[in-house]
Amino acid sequence: MELLKQVIMEKGKVLSEDVLKVDSFLNHQIDPELMKQIGREFADRFKEAGITKVLTIESSGIPPAIMIGLELGVPVVFARKRKSLTLVDDLLTAKVHSFTKKETNEISVSKEYLNEEDIVLVIDDFLANGQAVRGLMEIIKQAKATLTGVGIVIEKGFQAGGDLLREQGVRVESLAIIESLQHNQITFREE
Ligand code: G4P
C-alpha cells in the first residue's frame, strides 16, 4: 500500500536494527484518515472471504481492526491481555510469549463472541515473530471457528513470523513489508 509506505518513510523512526517506532500514526497517536484507508484496503483484499468477525489483540491492533469491521459491516473482537473485572464468562485463552518484551501474557476472548459459525479475519499492527497471531489462531481453533486469513499493517520481513505462517498455508496480507532497518534506513520488500 503506497500511502502507508510513504507515511512510514516520512514518520517512522528506526530505533535499532530491528525496531521501528511508529508512535506518531499507529502505536500512540493515531491517524484516523490513514486508518480509514487501511480499512478500505483490507476490506478490498478480503471482500470475497465471507468474513463474519474481525479478531485482533489489544491495544494497537484495535484501530485498524475497527476500520475493517466498519467497511465489511461485521463486529470486531479484541483479545484482552489482562484480566478484566467484567470478563467473567467462559473464556477461550492462549499463551503469547513476546520475544521483544521477554514476557508471556495469557490472552483471552469470551466464548460469547466467537463460535463455530464464525469466519474470522485476524488483524494486527505489527508482525514480527508471529506469536500474537499464533495465540489468536489458537483461540479461533478452540472456538471451532474458521480462520480465513491474517491482515497485518506492518510486517517485519526480516523476522520469521510472516514467512512461517505462509509456509503453513495461512493467507497473510501485509500492507507494508520491511526488508531491513539496517544502517538507519527503512527498506521495503519488493512485491
Ligand atoms: P510477535 O507477536 O510477532 O511475536 O511480536 P513480538 O512479541 O516481537 O512483539 C511484541 C510487541 O511489540 C507487540 O505489541 C508488537 O506489535 C510490537 N512490535 C514488534 N516489533 C515492533 C517494531 O519494530 N515496532 C513497533 N512499534 N512495535 C513492534 P504489543 O506488546 O502487543 O503492544 P500494543 O499492541 O499494546 O501496542
Tab-separated table of C-alpha atoms and ligand atoms in Angstrom:
chain	number	residue	atom	x	y	z
A	1	MET	CA	0.000	0.000	0.000
A	2	GLU	CA	1.833	3.043	-1.319
A	3	LEU	CA	0.268	5.613	1.023
A	4	LEU	CA	1.267	3.578	4.077
A	5	LYS	CA	4.826	3.152	2.817
A	6	GLN	CA	5.088	6.915	2.269
A	7	VAL	CA	3.870	7.609	5.811
A	8	ILE	CA	6.342	5.043	7.219
A	9	MET	CA	9.193	6.695	5.302
A	10	GLU	CA	8.165	10.180	6.465
A	11	LYS	CA	7.241	9.479	10.070
A	12	GLY	CA	8.784	6.146	11.094
A	13	LYS	CA	11.863	6.256	13.312
A	14	VAL	CA	14.433	3.486	13.218
A	15	LEU	CA	15.215	2.749	16.875
A	16	SER	CA	17.604	-0.124	16.214
A	17	GLU	CA	18.345	-2.720	13.551
A	18	ASP	CA	15.102	-4.469	14.399
A	19	VAL	CA	12.706	-1.946	15.898
A	20	LEU	CA	10.713	0.705	14.051
A	21	LYS	CA	8.915	3.373	16.050
A	22	VAL	CA	5.586	4.447	14.572
A	23	ASP	CA	4.097	6.245	17.566
A	24	SER	CA	3.018	9.275	15.560
A	25	PHE	CA	0.389	7.446	13.475
A	26	LEU	CA	-0.164	3.882	14.752
A	27	ASN	CA	1.098	3.000	18.229
A	28	HIS	CA	0.340	6.085	20.304
A	29	GLN	CA	-1.122	8.954	18.315
A	30	ILE	CA	-3.460	7.508	15.659
A	31	ASP	CA	-4.000	8.909	12.158
A	32	PRO	CA	-7.734	8.268	11.570
A	33	GLU	CA	-7.624	9.089	7.850
A	34	LEU	CA	-4.795	6.597	7.350
A	35	MET	CA	-6.742	4.007	9.398
A	36	LYS	CA	-9.728	4.579	7.100
A	37	GLN	CA	-7.607	3.891	4.018
A	38	ILE	CA	-6.116	0.818	5.701
A	39	GLY	CA	-9.642	-0.428	6.459
A	40	ARG	CA	-10.616	0.011	2.795
A	41	GLU	CA	-7.515	-1.764	1.552
A	42	PHE	CA	-8.043	-4.816	3.784
A	43	ALA	CA	-11.782	-4.896	3.053
A	44	ASP	CA	-10.958	-4.899	-0.655
A	45	ARG	CA	-8.407	-7.719	-0.305
A	46	PHE	CA	-10.733	-9.903	1.777
A	47	LYS	CA	-14.143	-8.938	0.358
A	48	GLU	CA	-14.813	-12.378	-1.177
A	49	ALA	CA	-13.957	-14.281	2.025
A	50	GLY	CA	-17.380	-14.196	3.719
A	51	ILE	CA	-15.923	-12.775	6.930
A	52	THR	CA	-18.300	-12.623	9.908
A	53	LYS	CA	-15.845	-11.307	12.502
A	54	VAL	CA	-12.590	-9.404	12.805
A	55	LEU	CA	-10.326	-10.575	15.646
A	56	THR	CA	-7.402	-8.569	16.999
A	57	ILE	CA	-5.431	-8.097	20.228
A	58	GLU	CA	-5.251	-5.039	22.430
A	59	SER	CA	-4.109	-2.364	22.094
A	60	SER	CA	-2.605	-1.259	18.792
A	61	GLY	CA	-4.485	-3.792	16.672
A	62	ILE	CA	-7.796	-2.188	17.616
A	63	PRO	CA	-7.752	1.000	15.468
A	64	PRO	CA	-7.100	-0.698	12.113
A	65	ALA	CA	-9.414	-3.600	13.049
A	66	ILE	CA	-12.342	-1.250	13.723
A	67	MET	CA	-11.981	0.396	10.334
A	68	ILE	CA	-12.063	-3.005	8.604
A	69	GLY	CA	-15.099	-4.041	10.627
A	70	LEU	CA	-16.781	-0.800	9.566
A	71	GLU	CA	-16.008	-1.405	5.890
A	72	LEU	CA	-17.151	-5.049	5.996
A	73	GLY	CA	-20.109	-4.393	8.310
A	74	VAL	CA	-19.044	-7.022	10.870
A	75	PRO	CA	-18.191	-6.897	14.602
A	76	VAL	CA	-14.643	-6.556	15.890
A	77	VAL	CA	-13.470	-8.617	18.866
A	78	PHE	CA	-10.214	-7.912	20.647
A	79	ALA	CA	-8.375	-10.392	22.823
A	80	ARG	CA	-7.562	-8.996	26.243
A	81	LYS	CA	-4.098	-9.290	27.709
A	82	ARG	CA	-5.103	-8.504	31.251
A	83	LYS	CA	-7.809	-9.989	33.386
A	84	SER	CA	-10.886	-7.838	33.226
A	85	LEU	CA	-13.371	-7.205	36.031
A	86	THR	CA	-16.266	-7.869	33.679
A	87	LEU	CA	-14.713	-10.704	31.685
A	88	VAL	CA	-16.112	-13.439	33.877
A	89	ASP	CA	-17.820	-15.635	31.286
A	90	ASP	CA	-16.432	-18.804	29.813
A	91	LEU	CA	-13.151	-17.867	28.235
A	92	LEU	CA	-11.033	-19.040	25.345
A	93	THR	CA	-7.397	-18.494	26.310
A	94	ALA	CA	-3.915	-18.845	24.839
A	95	LYS	CA	-0.407	-18.013	25.964
A	96	VAL	CA	1.555	-15.439	23.965
A	97	HIS	CA	5.261	-15.072	24.508
A	98	SER	CA	6.826	-11.805	23.389
A	99	PHE	CA	10.484	-12.171	22.420
A	100	THR	CA	10.744	-8.375	22.274
A	101	LYS	CA	9.412	-7.808	25.775
A	102	LYS	CA	10.555	-11.155	27.202
A	103	GLU	CA	7.250	-11.779	28.894
A	104	THR	CA	4.365	-14.196	28.477
A	105	ASN	CA	0.783	-12.999	28.557
A	106	GLU	CA	-2.341	-15.058	28.740
A	107	ILE	CA	-4.780	-13.627	26.221
A	108	SER	CA	-8.491	-14.239	26.438
A	109	VAL	CA	-11.727	-13.886	24.493
A	110	SER	CA	-15.203	-14.632	25.792
A	111	LYS	CA	-16.854	-17.681	24.207
A	112	GLU	CA	-19.878	-15.461	23.699
A	113	TYR	CA	-18.203	-13.556	20.880
A	114	LEU	CA	-16.588	-16.304	18.832
A	115	ASN	CA	-18.163	-19.582	17.766
A	116	GLU	CA	-18.090	-22.345	15.184
A	117	GLU	CA	-20.160	-20.354	12.712
A	118	ASP	CA	-17.632	-17.543	12.515
A	119	ILE	CA	-15.325	-16.911	9.573
A	120	VAL	CA	-12.573	-14.847	11.098
A	121	LEU	CA	-10.064	-12.322	9.806
A	122	VAL	CA	-7.159	-11.764	12.214
A	123	ILE	CA	-5.718	-8.239	12.217
A	124	ASP	CA	-2.650	-6.827	13.961
A	125	ASP	CA	-0.496	-3.741	13.678
A	126	PHE	CA	2.914	-5.492	13.608
A	127	LEU	CA	4.027	-8.974	12.658
A	128	ALA	CA	7.457	-9.908	13.973
A	129	ASN	CA	7.864	-13.458	15.282
A	130	GLY	CA	4.181	-14.160	14.897
A	131	GLN	CA	3.471	-15.114	18.499
A	132	ALA	CA	0.443	-12.835	18.840
A	133	VAL	CA	-1.072	-14.173	15.601
A	134	ARG	CA	-0.440	-17.748	16.745
A	135	GLY	CA	-2.200	-17.028	20.035
A	136	LEU	CA	-5.201	-15.647	18.150
A	137	MET	CA	-5.185	-18.699	15.851
A	138	GLU	CA	-5.236	-20.954	18.918
A	139	ILE	CA	-8.284	-19.086	20.227
A	140	ILE	CA	-10.037	-19.464	16.831
A	141	LYS	CA	-9.282	-23.193	16.939
A	142	GLN	CA	-10.723	-23.523	20.440
A	143	ALA	CA	-13.881	-21.723	19.288
A	144	LYS	CA	-14.065	-24.147	16.300
A	145	ALA	CA	-14.346	-21.058	14.112
A	146	THR	CA	-12.688	-20.750	10.678
A	147	LEU	CA	-9.617	-18.627	10.054
A	148	THR	CA	-9.814	-17.018	6.634
A	149	GLY	CA	-6.607	-15.024	6.763
A	150	VAL	CA	-4.361	-12.606	8.591
A	151	GLY	CA	-4.090	-8.888	7.802
A	152	ILE	CA	-1.036	-7.040	9.052
A	153	VAL	CA	-0.321	-3.322	8.816
A	154	ILE	CA	3.486	-3.568	9.074
A	155	GLU	CA	5.331	-6.871	8.726
A	156	LYS	CA	8.993	-7.134	9.619
A	157	GLY	CA	10.084	-9.416	6.784
A	158	PHE	CA	13.484	-9.999	8.382
A	159	GLN	CA	11.799	-11.768	11.299
A	160	ALA	CA	10.370	-15.222	10.718
A	161	GLY	CA	6.680	-14.877	11.670
A	162	GLY	CA	5.108	-13.995	8.318
A	163	ASP	CA	7.006	-16.454	6.165
A	164	LEU	CA	6.439	-19.309	8.628
A	165	LEU	CA	2.700	-18.688	8.589
A	166	ARG	CA	2.673	-18.556	4.766
A	167	GLU	CA	4.621	-21.818	4.605
A	168	GLN	CA	1.870	-23.369	6.720
A	169	GLY	CA	-0.703	-22.270	4.186
A	170	VAL	CA	-2.110	-19.301	6.113
A	171	ARG	CA	-3.126	-16.389	3.909
A	172	VAL	CA	-1.134	-13.427	5.240
A	173	GLU	CA	-1.723	-9.999	3.676
A	174	SER	CA	0.671	-7.313	4.865
A	175	LEU	CA	0.236	-3.733	3.684
A	176	ALA	CA	3.944	-2.962	4.066
A	177	ILE	CA	6.747	-5.495	4.465
A	178	ILE	CA	10.003	-4.119	5.810
A	179	GLU	CA	13.007	-5.976	4.495
A	180	SER	CA	15.641	-4.191	6.535
A	181	LEU	CA	16.206	-1.452	9.099
A	182	GLN	CA	19.983	-1.656	8.875
A	183	HIS	CA	22.149	1.460	8.695
A	184	ASN	CA	19.243	3.537	9.982
A	185	GLN	CA	17.417	3.043	6.692
A	186	ILE	CA	13.986	1.617	6.012
A	187	THR	CA	13.898	-0.750	3.022
A	188	PHE	CA	10.681	-2.404	1.841
A	189	ARG	CA	10.359	-5.860	0.316
A	190	GLU	CA	9.554	-5.684	-3.406
A	191	GLU	CA	6.067	-7.026	-4.130
B	1	G4P	P1	5.116	-11.153	17.633
B	1	G4P	O1	3.752	-11.136	18.231
B	1	G4P	O2	5.069	-11.017	16.109
B	1	G4P	O3	5.914	-12.358	18.059
B	1	G4P	O4	5.850	-9.867	18.109
B	1	G4P	P2	6.707	-9.519	19.413
B	1	G4P	O5	6.309	-10.418	20.516
B	1	G4P	O6	8.109	-9.449	18.964
B	1	G4P	O7	6.137	-8.068	19.679
B	1	G4P	C1	5.665	-7.627	20.917
B	1	G4P	C2	5.018	-6.284	20.801
B	1	G4P	O8	5.890	-5.368	20.119
B	1	G4P	C3	3.740	-6.237	20.011
B	1	G4P	O9	2.976	-5.165	20.510
B	1	G4P	C4	4.210	-5.891	18.607
B	1	G4P	O10	3.174	-5.306	17.848
B	1	G4P	C5	5.285	-4.906	18.906
B	1	G4P	N1	6.369	-4.795	17.948
B	1	G4P	C6	7.187	-5.774	17.496
B	1	G4P	N2	8.122	-5.247	16.703
B	1	G4P	C7	7.885	-3.915	16.640
B	1	G4P	C8	8.524	-2.832	15.972
B	1	G4P	O11	9.521	-2.954	15.248
B	1	G4P	N3	7.980	-1.609	16.168
B	1	G4P	C9	6.880	-1.402	16.934
B	1	G4P	N4	6.423	-0.148	17.015
B	1	G4P	N5	6.261	-2.386	17.594
B	1	G4P	C10	6.767	-3.630	17.426
B	1	G4P	P3	2.226	-5.218	21.907
B	1	G4P	O12	3.115	-5.526	23.033
B	1	G4P	O13	1.078	-6.145	21.726
B	1	G4P	O14	1.805	-3.740	22.096
B	1	G4P	P4	0.492	-2.932	21.814
B	1	G4P	O15	-0.305	-3.636	20.733
B	1	G4P	O16	-0.235	-2.901	23.098
B	1	G4P	O17	0.969	-1.615	21.312
